[in-house]
Amino acid sequence: MTGRERIREAARLVVKVGSSSLTTSRGTIDVDRVDALVDVLAARRTAGTQIVLVSSGAIAAGLGPLGLRDRPKDLATQQAAASVGQGVLVARYTSSFARYGLRVGQVLLTADDMMRRSHHRNAQRTLARLLELGIVPVVNENDTVATDEIRFGDNDRLAALVAHLTHADGMVLLSDVDALYDGDPRKDGAQRIAEVRGPEDLEGVELGSSGRVGTGGMITKVEAARIATGAGVPVVLTAAAHAAQALAGADIGTCFHPGGRHPGTRLLWLAHATTGRGRLHLDTGAVEAVVDRRKSLLPAGVVKVEGDFAAGDPVDLCAPSGAVVARGLVNYDAGEVPDLLGRSTRELASTLGPEYERELIHRDDIVILEPVHHHK
């Protein structure tokens, strides 16, 4: 079954819609656009498919009521706009879905929710229960409490992680562009890329930047597709106006196909839902052991430690060049690590105690982030 066919037959779909597809140029909610999208989603929901809607638009919806002409650049004003706009956005969805007797449930997430396992599992349970109860979850980033340091920054990556979190059968990314092109679609000669089956299909492709009221661009959408397909979820990217055709499996937009083996939940979470709280700099031998031979990271192979982290936190592993090659869940606090550097576990156990006869990071808690051999 092709990716498009899997979306057509999906029992559970994640649909993401961007700010520019929901709002007017002044930043107010475009009621007709919202209703048109809900018409499509409600028809699919009524036919038996569970729908999770990941919707941008809170900040954009708050611009008009706050008298702002453009998206603010400072975080505090963005959060103020989100605080005003989120209520407007969810009220609109509530009213629109109610036309079909469907109820919605607001789910606001932060990147920190995805990074902390307990929050991650709780979000998973909440979404599962909402779907069991016949509710349409409307998911957005919790912009009012997100920080510059730890945030998604766009809802494309959030949608991909939600698709994995909910074990979705497919994901549809709705934008103001009808497909991925091999060049600027506003210029003559740009060709639609109908299918993406691997990185080779994107070689030489120029990806545009973000729009006026949103934060996402083609770069974030391609990255989101990579995350989703890495979890075995097919993705179709197209314009919001083509939502019905996309959900029906029509040859429209760009379809990203899953391929190869898919990592387990733990490693996908570690690779895409976490940010390193610190860095461990490895020597060449340790990089080879961890990246090429998939071994645990031992203290003897670490030459420098950076950051403030606690045992159990994700940390980035760096090659001698400084490039991040992997991420793992560390077994020690940052303050403990300097005394361990360059020493064998046997030596540490004999001098510091048997509790130190363990690896810095176990191999089951390490995900490789870069292609092998790039450290050479």
Tab-separated table of N, CA, C and O in Angstrom, residues 236-289:
chain	number	residue	atom	x	y	z
A	236	VAL	N	1.585	13.601	3.733
A	236	VAL	CA	1.273	14.361	2.527
A	236	VAL	C	1.301	15.844	2.884
A	236	VAL	O	0.689	16.271	3.869
A	237	LEU	N	2.037	16.597	2.081
A	237	LEU	CA	2.137	18.050	2.239
A	237	LEU	C	1.410	18.712	1.087
A	237	LEU	O	1.694	18.434	-0.089
A	238	THR	N	0.448	19.592	1.408
A	238	THR	CA	-0.272	20.300	0.356
A	238	THR	C	-0.935	21.540	0.933
A	238	THR	O	-0.812	21.829	2.125
A	239	ALA	N	-1.651	22.272	0.087
A	239	ALA	CA	-2.340	23.487	0.527
A	239	ALA	C	-3.624	23.137	1.266
A	239	ALA	O	-4.259	22.108	1.002
A	240	ALA	N	-4.025	24.011	2.181
A	240	ALA	CA	-5.255	23.782	2.941
A	240	ALA	C	-6.468	23.668	2.028
A	240	ALA	O	-7.408	22.928	2.316
A	241	ALA	N	-6.427	24.367	0.904
A	241	ALA	CA	-7.546	24.302	-0.043
A	241	ALA	C	-7.708	22.918	-0.654
A	241	ALA	O	-8.773	22.589	-1.189
A	242	HIS	N	-6.658	22.084	-0.571
A	242	HIS	CA	-6.688	20.746	-1.160
A	242	HIS	C	-6.819	19.663	-0.097
A	242	HIS	O	-6.502	18.500	-0.354
A	243	ALA	N	-7.280	20.045	1.080
A	243	ALA	CA	-7.342	19.091	2.186
A	243	ALA	C	-8.184	17.866	1.855
A	243	ALA	O	-7.803	16.728	2.167
A	244	ALA	N	-9.334	18.063	1.226
A	244	ALA	CA	-10.221	16.931	0.931
A	244	ALA	C	-9.546	15.932	0.008
A	244	ALA	O	-9.606	14.709	0.237
A	245	GLN	N	-8.875	16.430	-1.037
A	245	GLN	CA	-8.179	15.534	-1.960
A	245	GLN	C	-7.036	14.810	-1.269
A	245	GLN	O	-6.804	13.620	-1.508
A	246	ALA	N	-6.317	15.520	-0.410
A	246	ALA	CA	-5.191	14.895	0.292
A	246	ALA	C	-5.665	13.761	1.187
A	246	ALA	O	-5.080	12.676	1.204
A	247	LEU	N	-6.746	13.996	1.923
A	247	LEU	CA	-7.265	12.963	2.814
A	247	LEU	C	-7.868	11.793	2.048
A	247	LEU	O	-7.954	10.676	2.564
A	248	ALA	N	-8.265	12.055	0.797
A	248	ALA	CA	-8.837	10.994	-0.039
A	248	ALA	C	-7.773	10.199	-0.773
A	248	ALA	O	-8.094	9.259	-1.509
A	249	GLY	N	-6.485	10.575	-0.588
A	249	GLY	CA	-5.410	9.827	-1.228
A	249	GLY	C	-5.144	10.209	-2.666
A	249	GLY	O	-4.482	9.467	-3.397
A	250	ALA	N	-5.634	11.387	-3.091
A	250	ALA	CA	-5.436	11.816	-4.477
A	250	ALA	C	-3.973	12.169	-4.734
A	250	ALA	O	-3.210	12.467	-3.814
A	251	ASP	N	-3.601	12.138	-6.006
A	251	ASP	CA	-2.236	12.485	-6.399
A	251	ASP	C	-2.098	13.998	-6.384
A	251	ASP	O	-2.170	14.674	-7.408
A	252	ILE	N	-1.921	14.520	-5.211
A	252	ILE	CA	-1.838	15.961	-5.013
A	252	ILE	C	-0.762	16.241	-3.973
A	252	ILE	O	-0.476	15.406	-3.111
A	253	GLY	N	-0.130	17.395	-4.065
A	253	GLY	CA	0.901	17.735	-3.103
A	253	GLY	C	2.125	16.849	-3.228
A	253	GLY	O	2.427	16.302	-4.285
A	254	THR	N	2.821	16.695	-2.107
A	254	THR	CA	4.016	15.852	-2.033
A	254	THR	C	3.800	14.788	-0.977
A	254	THR	O	3.395	15.091	0.147
A	255	CYS	N	4.062	13.546	-1.346
A	255	CYS	CA	3.920	12.431	-0.408
A	255	CYS	C	5.306	11.966	0.029
A	255	CYS	O	6.158	11.646	-0.804
A	256	PHE	N	5.522	11.942	1.330
A	256	PHE	CA	6.763	11.429	1.918
A	256	PHE	C	6.483	10.014	2.419
A	256	PHE	O	5.595	9.812	3.255
A	257	HIS	N	7.233	9.059	1.900
A	257	HIS	CA	6.980	7.654	2.206
A	257	HIS	C	7.918	7.147	3.293
A	257	HIS	O	9.120	7.421	3.259
A	258	PRO	N	7.392	6.367	4.243
A	258	PRO	CA	8.270	5.732	5.235
A	258	PRO	C	9.139	4.681	4.537
A	258	PRO	O	8.760	4.125	3.508
A	259	GLY	N	10.278	4.419	5.121
A	259	GLY	CA	11.133	3.384	4.537
A	259	GLY	C	12.087	2.829	5.558
A	259	GLY	O	12.473	3.507	6.521
A	260	GLY	N	12.480	1.574	5.384
A	260	GLY	CA	13.473	0.950	6.247
A	260	GLY	C	12.949	0.656	7.635
A	260	GLY	O	11.756	0.653	7.900
A	261	ARG	N	13.890	0.400	8.540
A	261	ARG	CA	13.532	0.093	9.916
A	261	ARG	C	13.203	1.374	10.677
A	261	ARG	O	13.754	2.429	10.416
A	262	HIS	N	12.292	1.251	11.603
A	262	HIS	CA	11.873	2.409	12.368
A	262	HIS	C	12.319	2.262	13.819
A	262	HIS	O	12.175	1.199	14.418
A	263	PRO	N	12.870	3.325	14.410
A	263	PRO	CA	13.332	3.239	15.793
A	263	PRO	C	12.163	3.097	16.758
A	263	PRO	O	11.036	3.463	16.450
A	264	GLY	N	12.451	2.557	17.926
A	264	GLY	CA	11.426	2.439	18.945
A	264	GLY	C	11.046	3.796	19.496
A	264	GLY	O	11.693	4.810	19.234
A	265	THR	N	9.988	3.801	20.296
A	265	THR	CA	9.485	5.049	20.860
A	265	THR	C	10.559	5.791	21.630
A	265	THR	O	10.709	7.007	21.499
A	266	ARG	N	11.321	5.059	22.422
A	266	ARG	CA	12.325	5.686	23.277
A	266	ARG	C	13.377	6.434	22.466
A	266	ARG	O	13.714	7.581	22.766
A	267	LEU	N	13.906	5.805	21.410
A	267	LEU	CA	14.955	6.443	20.625
A	267	LEU	C	14.406	7.578	19.774
A	267	LEU	O	15.078	8.595	19.567
A	268	LEU	N	13.190	7.433	19.260
A	268	LEU	CA	12.604	8.526	18.481
A	268	LEU	C	12.363	9.735	19.381
A	268	LEU	O	12.624	10.869	18.999
A	269	TRP	N	11.868	9.459	20.579
A	269	TRP	CA	11.682	10.532	21.552
A	269	TRP	C	13.013	11.212	21.852
A	269	TRP	O	13.099	12.439	21.868
A	270	LEU	N	14.046	10.415	22.067
A	270	LEU	CA	15.345	10.973	22.417
A	270	LEU	C	15.916	11.818	21.282
A	270	LEU	O	16.505	12.877	21.512
A	271	ALA	N	15.730	11.368	20.044
A	271	ALA	CA	16.306	12.073	18.894
A	271	ALA	C	15.567	13.357	18.562
A	271	ALA	O	16.187	14.366	18.215
A	272	HIS	N	14.245	13.345	18.668
A	272	HIS	CA	13.466	14.452	18.118
A	272	HIS	C	12.662	15.259	19.129
A	272	HIS	O	12.207	16.355	18.808
A	273	ALA	N	12.457	14.728	20.323
A	273	ALA	CA	11.638	15.445	21.301
A	273	ALA	C	12.463	15.982	22.453
A	273	ALA	O	11.916	16.512	23.408
A	274	THR	N	13.771	15.840	22.378
A	274	THR	CA	14.616	16.323	23.457
A	274	THR	C	15.650	17.314	22.937
A	274	THR	O	15.962	17.348	21.748
A	275	THR	N	16.169	18.085	23.846
A	275	THR	CA	17.294	18.980	23.577
A	275	THR	C	18.373	18.664	24.595
A	275	THR	O	18.070	18.489	25.788
A	276	GLY	N	19.616	18.568	24.137
A	276	GLY	CA	20.692	18.255	25.061
A	276	GLY	C	20.818	19.299	26.154
A	276	GLY	O	20.879	20.500	25.870
A	277	ARG	N	20.826	18.868	27.405
A	277	ARG	CA	20.981	19.791	28.537
A	277	ARG	C	22.452	20.100	28.798
A	277	ARG	O	22.767	20.929	29.638
A	278	GLY	N	23.319	19.396	28.104
A	278	GLY	CA	24.747	19.614	28.246
A	278	GLY	C	25.467	18.889	27.125
A	278	GLY	O	24.832	18.288	26.247
A	279	ARG	N	26.806	18.930	27.161
A	279	ARG	CA	27.601	18.280	26.114
A	279	ARG	C	28.757	17.499	26.742
A	279	ARG	O	29.399	17.990	27.673
A	280	LEU	N	28.985	16.322	26.198
A	280	LEU	CA	30.156	15.533	26.536
A	280	LEU	C	31.018	15.441	25.288
A	280	LEU	O	30.547	14.993	24.236
A	281	HIS	N	32.253	15.890	25.381
A	281	HIS	CA	33.171	15.868	24.243
A	281	HIS	C	33.993	14.582	24.294
A	281	HIS	O	34.662	14.307	25.298
A	282	LEU	N	33.936	13.812	23.208
A	282	LEU	CA	34.548	12.491	23.156
A	282	LEU	C	35.860	12.519	22.382
A	282	LEU	O	36.029	13.345	21.471
A	283	ASP	N	36.763	11.594	22.724
A	283	ASP	CA	37.944	11.423	21.882
A	283	ASP	C	37.570	10.537	20.696
A	283	ASP	O	36.459	9.976	20.635
A	284	THR	N	38.489	10.402	19.754
A	284	THR	CA	38.191	9.680	18.509
A	284	THR	C	37.796	8.234	18.773
A	284	THR	O	36.870	7.705	18.152
A	285	GLY	N	38.485	7.599	19.714
A	285	GLY	CA	38.174	6.202	20.014
A	285	GLY	C	36.773	6.035	20.571
A	285	GLY	O	36.070	5.076	20.224
A	286	ALA	N	36.354	6.966	21.415
A	286	ALA	CA	35.012	6.875	21.993
A	286	ALA	C	33.944	7.106	20.933
A	286	ALA	O	32.893	6.454	20.941
A	287	VAL	N	34.195	8.049	20.012
A	287	VAL	CA	33.239	8.290	18.929
A	287	VAL	C	33.090	7.033	18.083
A	287	VAL	O	31.968	6.632	17.723
A	288	GLU	N	34.198	6.398	17.771
A	288	GLU	CA	34.137	5.170	16.969
A	288	GLU	C	33.370	4.081	17.702
A	288	GLU	O	32.540	3.371	17.113
A	289	ALA	N	33.608	3.951	19.014
A	289	ALA	CA	32.919	2.921	19.792
A	289	ALA	C	31.417	3.175	19.851
A	289	ALA	O	30.604	2.260	19.660
